[in-house]
């Protein structure tokens, strides 16, 4: 860890997760240094995110220690136009499958990896399907036909959003009501002398309210 | 009989309606053959999707489908029935077709789960097929996501009934007679190589 | 004569499948299931005879099941059903125990021929296992049978049966019986010696490419063959049968004993079964041979 902090700028994300950002040219040097000189000597995953708006991929090599108690994210950005990376297979043999997967799903090349042929998709001639310019729906409608009976299906995400917003509104209303009631009871309390069973009545009231709110939500 | 479990809906009706006239034109031997093939079914269970998890209870002690004469076998050569349990990815479809073509006639297919009927919850996935019946002949749909073992058993019972009474035109007959249609569909989706090519993958390591 | 032969074959077919159905039923009860109907095996075999065959690997492939079936049929025809030497004795006057032992290995060899021609690796694996197991099976069985031949000074099954009129061989030569019974379990091909066609390991082994009619032939021959082995055991050790009921009772008792053994023990691996067969029953048989 100290070695690492001397050479690279390390930010701590959460308690056991650290992050180092490098550039594409420094990558090989960095991964060589980290895997040999520091405790993070095993590769557990290579993640990739497609930032189409900023025109780059964000590759994250997740390295871990022998004891599996700390993780290091080694981040770098990579151009989207079918660029290639040096393969880390010589350091971590398990990278073979991960790189093959990335090659197939995003079209990233890995120099030094000999196995970049068909993996999960067999004889796939289209765009790599996880690139965001690949239009899944258009592909589906081009290659498959549906039977009747799907006309009434709704776009799930839009519907979810709508429901969530309505639930929020409902909650706000409920909260306002409760506020009003509370103020009323407070008024009563100030007028009346204190009674031991006021808490109980409060609880009963809230219990009564709960099923009501549920019904209201279901009704939408 | 309660129609709740099996998708006794338009698809199934359209499968059955085509051939109501066949029943009467049968000889006694054909009837006996039908009876025997309904009474004894060897199943090759192709676990393509999540529906595969419902098949072990059907074949073991809990639901014990051996009562009905349904037995699992290990190879498609010996099988009469293939269960396609759930979504097929394009890669799986090649194997399904190959398995189907290895079975000897008379052979039947049970399609398990909504995914095989119309895409199910994977309707917008680029990698799973939507209608199984476009690629191989299907005899019985069991709808549900995923169907309970009881539903699968009822599917078997219905299939046995329809084989015994000869109320459906079997899928394999359609597949044989209409092979051009099925082949066109397969080739449209999978390209010319509708069968998996194992040698190429392993011998030619430098395909990239 | 020919009517006799026909009756013998039909009886072997019927009883073989009936016992196979019983086997399935009993194991189902052991698993806590209901199990199929008793006639299920008949349905299976008749259905398979009406099916198409979609495989073709040359004539050798087709010859395999036929040689197998003829091995089983010849075996059953050379074993007398009853011990008076009048009805249902088949061809046994023309051949003796040695011929029967010879025909008993014809089946697996024919099977190997057929399987060798289709080149499916699982089939080859299955047949290798089968032949390896056969190596272990034959040793104790042959020693036991040789012991009987020495004791009776004859290789004729009829004579051996007739000599048991007072005491059965199972009492006179118990050690020989135990050795023969263990290898008989192996010949039946049920667990613990079912390495050949284990569906989870070699995908039904030698039968992997057989479909339709040839599978039906293979199934029928195995039914006939298991009944032939039951008969042989009854003839050699239980004094043969006087009447039909006697026959049914004796074969049934032997059969049930083998079913229970099969349901209690798990499957041996190939090496284990050969090891076991060459050690335990062989030693028992040799010790038994000393007492003859
Ligand atoms: S129908 Fe449902 S359970 Fe079956 S494969 Fe599709 S998603 Fe899975």
Tab-separated table of N, CA and C and ligand atoms in Angstrom, chain B residues 49-51 85-87 112-115 121-122 144-147, ligand 1:
chain	number	residue	atom	x	y	z
B	49	UNK	N	-33.400	-22.845	-20.684
B	49	UNK	CA	-33.578	-21.631	-19.908
B	49	UNK	C	-33.888	-21.922	-18.468
B	50	UNK	N	-34.459	-20.909	-17.769
B	50	UNK	CA	-34.694	-21.094	-16.348
B	50	UNK	C	-35.755	-22.140	-16.080
B	51	UNK	N	-36.652	-22.406	-17.060
B	51	UNK	CA	-37.684	-23.398	-16.849
B	51	UNK	C	-37.141	-24.777	-16.551
B	85	UNK	N	-37.049	-26.074	-22.607
B	85	UNK	CA	-37.554	-25.427	-21.401
B	85	UNK	C	-37.098	-23.982	-21.347
B	86	UNK	N	-37.823	-23.117	-22.023
B	86	UNK	CA	-37.558	-21.696	-21.866
B	86	UNK	C	-36.863	-21.091	-23.066
B	87	UNK	N	-36.330	-19.889	-22.820
B	87	UNK	CA	-35.752	-19.136	-23.934
B	87	UNK	C	-34.611	-19.907	-24.591
B	112	UNK	N	-41.838	-25.228	-23.182
B	112	UNK	CA	-42.158	-24.912	-21.787
B	112	UNK	C	-41.884	-23.435	-21.533
B	113	UNK	N	-42.883	-22.717	-21.059
B	113	UNK	CA	-42.641	-21.334	-20.669
B	113	UNK	C	-43.049	-20.320	-21.715
B	114	UNK	N	-43.331	-19.102	-21.228
B	114	UNK	CA	-43.789	-18.054	-22.135
B	114	UNK	C	-42.742	-17.672	-23.158
B	115	UNK	N	-41.480	-17.836	-22.785
B	115	UNK	CA	-40.411	-17.397	-23.683
B	115	UNK	C	-40.462	-18.111	-25.010
B	121	UNK	N	-40.503	-12.622	-21.113
B	121	UNK	CA	-39.905	-11.401	-20.574
B	121	UNK	C	-38.614	-11.039	-21.299
B	122	UNK	N	-38.155	-11.874	-22.196
B	122	UNK	CA	-36.980	-11.526	-22.998
B	122	UNK	C	-37.393	-11.049	-24.384
B	144	UNK	N	-46.632	-19.997	-18.934
B	144	UNK	CA	-46.336	-19.667	-17.542
B	144	UNK	C	-44.909	-19.225	-17.453
B	145	UNK	N	-44.606	-18.501	-16.411
B	145	UNK	CA	-43.236	-18.005	-16.288
B	145	UNK	C	-42.847	-18.086	-14.830
B	146	UNK	N	-42.276	-19.169	-14.360
B	146	UNK	CA	-42.166	-20.421	-15.060
B	146	UNK	C	-43.342	-21.317	-14.708
B	147	UNK	N	-43.703	-22.275	-15.563
B	147	UNK	CA	-44.833	-23.147	-15.269
B	147	UNK	C	-44.503	-24.076	-14.100
D	1	LIG	S1	-40.800	-18.204	-19.469
D	1	LIG	FE1	-39.981	-17.265	-17.616
D	1	LIG	S2	-39.128	-18.985	-16.451
D	1	LIG	FE2	-39.381	-19.675	-18.558
D	1	LIG	S3	-37.428	-19.292	-19.545
D	1	LIG	FE3	-38.730	-17.518	-19.931
D	1	LIG	S4	-38.207	-16.091	-18.282
D	1	LIG	FE4	-37.456	-18.107	-17.663
